[in-house]
C-alpha atoms as one frame of an Amber mdcrd trajectory, in Angstrom:
protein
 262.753  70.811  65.338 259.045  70.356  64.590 257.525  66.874  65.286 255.476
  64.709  63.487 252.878  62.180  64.294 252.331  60.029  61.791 248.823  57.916
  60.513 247.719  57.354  63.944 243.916  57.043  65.579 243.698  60.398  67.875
 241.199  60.437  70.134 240.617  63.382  71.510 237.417  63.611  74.017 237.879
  67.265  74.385 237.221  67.645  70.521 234.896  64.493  70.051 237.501  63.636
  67.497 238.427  60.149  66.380 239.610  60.015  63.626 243.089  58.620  61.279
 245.420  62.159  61.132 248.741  63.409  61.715 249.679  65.647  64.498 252.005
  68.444  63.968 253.639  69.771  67.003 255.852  72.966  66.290 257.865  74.822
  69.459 256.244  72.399  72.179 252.977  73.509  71.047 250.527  71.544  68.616
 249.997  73.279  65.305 248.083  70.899  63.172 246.088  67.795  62.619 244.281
  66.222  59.792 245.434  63.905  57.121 248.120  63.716  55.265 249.914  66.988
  56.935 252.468  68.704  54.814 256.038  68.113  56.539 257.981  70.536  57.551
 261.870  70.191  56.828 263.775  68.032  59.448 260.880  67.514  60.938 261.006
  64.395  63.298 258.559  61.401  62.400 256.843  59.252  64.532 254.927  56.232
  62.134 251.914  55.704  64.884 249.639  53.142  62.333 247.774  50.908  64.515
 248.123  53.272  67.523 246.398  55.384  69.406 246.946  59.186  70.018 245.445
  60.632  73.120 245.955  63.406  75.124 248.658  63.231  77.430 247.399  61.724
  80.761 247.168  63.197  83.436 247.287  61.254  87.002 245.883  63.695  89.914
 246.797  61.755  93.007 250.173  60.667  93.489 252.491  60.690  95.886 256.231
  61.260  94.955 257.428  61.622  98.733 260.082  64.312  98.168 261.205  66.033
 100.189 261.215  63.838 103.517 260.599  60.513 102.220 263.065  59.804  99.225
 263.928  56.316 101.018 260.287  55.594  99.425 260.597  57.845  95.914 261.821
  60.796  94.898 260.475  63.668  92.511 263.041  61.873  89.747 261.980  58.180
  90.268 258.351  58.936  90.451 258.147  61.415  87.240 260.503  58.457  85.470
 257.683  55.522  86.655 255.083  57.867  85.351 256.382  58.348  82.368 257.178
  54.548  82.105 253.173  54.454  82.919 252.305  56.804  80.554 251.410  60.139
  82.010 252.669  63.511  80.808 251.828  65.587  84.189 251.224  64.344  88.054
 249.493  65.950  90.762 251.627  64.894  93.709 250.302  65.263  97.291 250.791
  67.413 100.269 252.308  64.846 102.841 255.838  65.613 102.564 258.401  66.200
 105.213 257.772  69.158 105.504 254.536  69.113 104.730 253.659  71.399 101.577
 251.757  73.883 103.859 253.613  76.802 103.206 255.035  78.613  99.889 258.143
  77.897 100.920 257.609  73.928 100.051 256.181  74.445  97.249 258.733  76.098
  95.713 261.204  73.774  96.760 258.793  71.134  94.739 258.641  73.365  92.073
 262.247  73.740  91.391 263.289  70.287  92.169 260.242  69.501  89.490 262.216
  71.682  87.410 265.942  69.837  87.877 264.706  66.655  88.110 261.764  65.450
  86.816 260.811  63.204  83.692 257.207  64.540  83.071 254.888  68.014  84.387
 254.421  68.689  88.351 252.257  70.000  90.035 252.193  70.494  93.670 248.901
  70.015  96.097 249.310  72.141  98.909 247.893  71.183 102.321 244.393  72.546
 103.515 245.813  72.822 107.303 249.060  73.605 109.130 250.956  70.567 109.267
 248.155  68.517 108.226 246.682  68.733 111.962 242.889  69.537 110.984 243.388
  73.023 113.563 244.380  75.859 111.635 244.504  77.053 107.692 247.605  76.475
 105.915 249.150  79.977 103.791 246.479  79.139 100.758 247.161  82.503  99.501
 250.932  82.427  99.674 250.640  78.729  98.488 248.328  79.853  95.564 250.950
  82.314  94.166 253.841  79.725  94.471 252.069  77.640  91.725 249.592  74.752
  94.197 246.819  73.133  91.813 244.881  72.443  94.714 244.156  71.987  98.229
 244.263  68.865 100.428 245.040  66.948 103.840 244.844  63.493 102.048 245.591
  60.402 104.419 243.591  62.742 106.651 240.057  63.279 106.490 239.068  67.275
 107.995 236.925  66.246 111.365 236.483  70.030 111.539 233.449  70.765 109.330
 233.411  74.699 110.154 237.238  74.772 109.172 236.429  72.736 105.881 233.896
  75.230 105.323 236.107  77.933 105.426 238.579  76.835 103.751 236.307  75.919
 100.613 235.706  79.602 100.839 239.168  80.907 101.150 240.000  78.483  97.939
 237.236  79.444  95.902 239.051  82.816  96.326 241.891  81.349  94.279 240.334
  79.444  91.765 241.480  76.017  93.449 239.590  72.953  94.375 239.695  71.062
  97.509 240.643  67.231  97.640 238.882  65.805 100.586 240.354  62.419 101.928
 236.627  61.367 103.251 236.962  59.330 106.599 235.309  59.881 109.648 238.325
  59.245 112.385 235.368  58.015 115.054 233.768  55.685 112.504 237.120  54.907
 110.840 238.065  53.742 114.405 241.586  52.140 113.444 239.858  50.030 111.046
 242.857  48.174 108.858 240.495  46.320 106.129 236.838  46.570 105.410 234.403
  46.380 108.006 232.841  42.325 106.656 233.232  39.012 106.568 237.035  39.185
 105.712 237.878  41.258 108.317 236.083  39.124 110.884 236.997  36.079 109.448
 240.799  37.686 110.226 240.227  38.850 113.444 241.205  42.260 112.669 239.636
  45.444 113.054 237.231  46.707 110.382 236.651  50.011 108.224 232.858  51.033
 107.716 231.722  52.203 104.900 229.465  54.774 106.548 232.787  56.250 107.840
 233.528  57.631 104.306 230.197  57.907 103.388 229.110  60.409 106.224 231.549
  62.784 104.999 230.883  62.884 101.493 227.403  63.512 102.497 228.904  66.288
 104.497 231.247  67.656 101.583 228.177  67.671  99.273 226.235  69.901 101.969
 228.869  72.380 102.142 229.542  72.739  98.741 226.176  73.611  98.252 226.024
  76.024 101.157 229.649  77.856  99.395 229.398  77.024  95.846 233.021  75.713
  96.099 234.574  73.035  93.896 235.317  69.910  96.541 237.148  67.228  94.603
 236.440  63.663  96.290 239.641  61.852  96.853 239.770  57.398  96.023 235.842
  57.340  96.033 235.464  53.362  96.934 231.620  52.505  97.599 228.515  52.668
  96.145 226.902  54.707  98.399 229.494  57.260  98.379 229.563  57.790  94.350
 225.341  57.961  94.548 225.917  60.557  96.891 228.164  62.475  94.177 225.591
  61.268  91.027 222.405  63.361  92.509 225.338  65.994  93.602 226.327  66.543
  90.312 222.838  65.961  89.242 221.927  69.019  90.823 224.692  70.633  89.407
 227.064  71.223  92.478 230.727  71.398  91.510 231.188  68.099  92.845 234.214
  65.749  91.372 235.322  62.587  92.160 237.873  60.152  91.410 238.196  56.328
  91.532 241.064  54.399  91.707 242.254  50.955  89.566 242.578  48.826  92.482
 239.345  49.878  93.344 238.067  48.811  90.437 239.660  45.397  90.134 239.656
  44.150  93.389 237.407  43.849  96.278 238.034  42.405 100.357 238.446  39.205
  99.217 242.013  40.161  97.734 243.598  40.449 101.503 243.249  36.802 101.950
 245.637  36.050  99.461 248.044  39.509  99.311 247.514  40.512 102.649 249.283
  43.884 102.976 249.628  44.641  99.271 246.216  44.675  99.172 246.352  47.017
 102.096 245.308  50.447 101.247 243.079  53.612 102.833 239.939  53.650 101.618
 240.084  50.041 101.664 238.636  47.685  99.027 235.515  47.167  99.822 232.751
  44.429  98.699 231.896  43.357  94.609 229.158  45.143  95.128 230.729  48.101
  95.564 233.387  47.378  92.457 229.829  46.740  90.462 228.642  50.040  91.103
 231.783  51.707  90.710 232.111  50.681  87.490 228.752  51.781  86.473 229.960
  54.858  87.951 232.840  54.637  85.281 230.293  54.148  82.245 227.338  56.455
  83.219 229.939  59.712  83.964 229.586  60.261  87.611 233.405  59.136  87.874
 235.524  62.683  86.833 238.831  61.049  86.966 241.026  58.022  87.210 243.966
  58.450  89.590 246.312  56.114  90.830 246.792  57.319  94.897 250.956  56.141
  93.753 251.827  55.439  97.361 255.206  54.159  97.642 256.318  52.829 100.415
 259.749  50.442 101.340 260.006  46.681 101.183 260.782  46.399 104.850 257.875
  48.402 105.649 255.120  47.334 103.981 256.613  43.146 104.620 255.232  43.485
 108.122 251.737  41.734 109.336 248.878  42.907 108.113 247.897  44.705 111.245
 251.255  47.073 111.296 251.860  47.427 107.510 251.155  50.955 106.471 248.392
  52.281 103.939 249.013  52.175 100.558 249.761  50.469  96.898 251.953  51.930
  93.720 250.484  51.869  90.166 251.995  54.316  88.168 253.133  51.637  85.627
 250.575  49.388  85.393 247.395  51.792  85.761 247.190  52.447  82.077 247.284
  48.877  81.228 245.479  47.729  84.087 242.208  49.766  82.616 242.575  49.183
  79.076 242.579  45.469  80.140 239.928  45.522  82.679 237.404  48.741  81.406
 237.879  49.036  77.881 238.803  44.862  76.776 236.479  43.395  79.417 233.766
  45.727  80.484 233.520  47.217  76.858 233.870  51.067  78.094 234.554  52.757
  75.336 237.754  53.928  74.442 237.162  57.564  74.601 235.306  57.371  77.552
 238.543  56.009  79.324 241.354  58.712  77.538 238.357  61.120  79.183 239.248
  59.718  82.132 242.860  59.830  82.321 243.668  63.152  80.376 240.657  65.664
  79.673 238.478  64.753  83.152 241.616  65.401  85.429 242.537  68.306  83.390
 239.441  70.070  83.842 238.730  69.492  87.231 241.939  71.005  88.434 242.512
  73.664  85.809 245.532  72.317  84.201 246.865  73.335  80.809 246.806  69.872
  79.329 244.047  67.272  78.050 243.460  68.304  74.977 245.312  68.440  71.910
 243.443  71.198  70.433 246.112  73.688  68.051 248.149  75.914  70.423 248.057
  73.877  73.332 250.826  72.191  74.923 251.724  69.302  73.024 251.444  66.563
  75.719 250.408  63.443  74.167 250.180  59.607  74.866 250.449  57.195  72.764
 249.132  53.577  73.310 248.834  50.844  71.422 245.656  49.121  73.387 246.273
  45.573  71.561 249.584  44.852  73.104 250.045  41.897  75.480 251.945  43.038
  78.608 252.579  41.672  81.950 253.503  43.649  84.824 256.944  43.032  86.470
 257.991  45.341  89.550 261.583  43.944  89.492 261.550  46.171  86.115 260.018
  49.667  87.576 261.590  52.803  87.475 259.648  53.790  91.038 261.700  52.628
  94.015 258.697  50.716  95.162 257.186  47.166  94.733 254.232  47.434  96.752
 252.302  46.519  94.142 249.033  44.237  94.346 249.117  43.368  90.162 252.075
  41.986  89.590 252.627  38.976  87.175 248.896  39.978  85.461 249.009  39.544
  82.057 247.201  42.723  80.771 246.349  43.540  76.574 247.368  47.154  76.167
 249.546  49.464  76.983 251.806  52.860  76.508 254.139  52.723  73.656 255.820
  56.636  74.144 254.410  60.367  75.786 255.007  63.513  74.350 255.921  65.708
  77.117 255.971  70.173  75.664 256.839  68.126  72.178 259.471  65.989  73.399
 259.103  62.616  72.521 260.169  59.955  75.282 259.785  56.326  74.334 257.976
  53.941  77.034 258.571  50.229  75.096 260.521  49.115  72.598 259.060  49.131
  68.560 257.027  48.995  66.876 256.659  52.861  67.438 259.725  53.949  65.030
 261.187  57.666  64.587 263.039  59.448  62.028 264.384  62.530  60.888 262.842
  64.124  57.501 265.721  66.215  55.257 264.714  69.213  53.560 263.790  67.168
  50.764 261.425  65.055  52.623 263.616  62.602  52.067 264.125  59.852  55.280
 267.807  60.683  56.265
């Protein structure tokens, strides 16, 4: 049955369009746009006036834990929060049990993807063998079992010869390389920023130069190979000026930033402690300044969310002992239509760029557009809806979240996923069925 979507805004950065049209999507694929469409019979309508119809978005940096980890999520709960966030497809990370480092995995991914899963998946395969920084991973066996791209995140490569070769082997394949940047001797067991919070805490401290001595190093190499590196959770300003003149001189440089690395800075562990615990950590408001002039001037490729679920009993420990990581799949979208578009005034293209045709471009994917005879993957927002987040309402199994109880204006209403429509809130998005007479049945 063909779909309809009715007298909504589409904004489509891939086609500079924005603009009032339907969108007809016939056999998962789209097949029209423009006003007033003629409707095909029993073709399902979706009234979108007021709303906005973007491309579906994409989040490239999630972790969905499966297999090894399903006390933490699963490849069903995770797809199911995205969805509830908002995004058609995920990207989900290499640090599995057992690690994705072999074909083998990423089948297994693939076809649990394929029994289980509420929106698109696609695997990241690991760079190394067990994620040990010694030896190359199967990228070529990985490759043909259906891996995006390549990375050892929550590890940064110390190895800069074995980076360099696998940028090579990659480029081989077509697939980019996510680099986790942290120098291990600089990083030194840091827990929080390297500042006055973390002295004023007593605890151990994370430089900045310890990420931003690798991107320095990821920018040399992919000059001296030509390959595509993809910088993972970018998070200061020095590190995103190294990618600007990168991409400058037109090296295939991408980065992404995160939302809590947007909204928050240090100062948040004083009153969160370990939800506010993450790797990169937050840094100073300095560094959210220029991060968000990264955001406005195009530097920043991609928004991603670094999802990275983890148990109430193990992130409710002392700061010092509670592992890495926050979950945002459900408030992300919200989060930045609140905070980027509402309050810093970046444009509302500009941030659908972010979320659906950036990510899509920088790893290749089939999505992020809804130019005619693509997949029809679409999200649908309605940015003038008050909405406040509530973990005890999450689809994700996790609640290590550092935004909850913010009152936020916008948010997803429904996704499209291959022209299936799947409702986020409750109205006012409304769907019927049109007869053969056009008639509403």
């Amino acid at each position: 049955m063909a779909l309809v979507i009715r007298n909504g805004r589409v904004c489509d950065p891939s086609q500079n369009l924005d603009a009032v049209m339907d969108v007809l999507v016939v056999d998962g694929r789209i097949a029209a746009l423009g006003p007033n469409l003629d409707i095909p019979p029993q073709a399902e309508l979706v009234d979108a006036t007021g709303l906005v119809v973007a491309p579906g978005f994409i989040d490239v940096h999630v972790h969905l834990r499966e297999p090894g980890f399903t006390a933490k999520e699963t490849i069903a709960t995770g797809t199911r929060a995205a969805v509830a966030g908002g995004f058609t497809a995920v990207c989900c990370m290499a640090n599995t049990s057992p690690v994705n480092d072999s074909p083998l995995v990423t089948r297994y991914i693939l076809d649990r993807a394929q029994e289980a899963a509420a929106c698109r998946v696609y695997p990241i395969g690991a760079v190394t063998k067990g994620l040990q920084g010694e030896a190359l991973a199967d990228i070529g066996g990985m490759a043909a079992a259906g891996v995006v791209a390549l990375s050892d995140d929550g590890h940064g490569i110390a190895n800069a010869n074995l980076l360099r070769r696998a940028l090579e082997y990659a480029s081989d394949f077509g697939l980019p390389v996510i680099d986790h940047c942290e120098n291990r001797d600089l990083a030194a067991g840091g827990v929080i920023n390297e500042g006055a919070v973390s002295t004023r805490l007593g605890v151990r401290g994370m430089t900045r130069a310890a990420e931003e001595v690798d991107v320095a190093r990821d920018v040399v190499l992919s000059s001296l190979t030509g390959a595509h590196i993809h910088i993972a959770h970018l998070s200061t300003a020095g590190s995103l000026e190294l990618v600007r003149r990168a991409r400058a001189e037109g090296l295939p440089i991408t980065c992404e930033v995160t939302p809590h690395h947007l909204t928050l800075d240090e100062s948040a562990v004083l009153t969160l402690g370990p939800l506010a615990k993450m790797n990169p950590p937050l840094r100073t408001a300095g560094d959210v300044e220029a991060l968000l002039e990264g955001v406005a001037d195009g530097t920043v490729t991609c928004l991603a969310t670094d999802h990275a679920p983890h148990t109430t009993l193990e992130k409710d420990q002392v700061l010092l002992h509670a592992p890495f990581g926050v979950v945002g799949l459900e408030c992300a979208v919200s989060l930045m239509l609140d905070r980027l578009h509402w309050r810093q005034g970046i444009p509302l293209p500009r941030l659908i760029e972010l979320f659906s045709t950036g990510p899509a471009r920088a790893f290749n994917l089939p999505g992020g557009t809804l130019q005619i005879g693509c997949p029809a993957d679409m999200t649908i927002l309605d940015i003038h809806r008050e909405t406040v987040v509530d973990v005890r309402q999450w689809q994700s199994k996790a609640r290590n979240c550092p935004f909850d109880g913010w009152r936020l204006k916008g948010a997803p209403v429904m996704v499209v996923v291959g022209g299936e429509r799947r409702s986020v809130l409750p109205p006012p998005v409304l769907a019927e069925t049109v007869a053969a007479d056009h008639g509403t049945s």
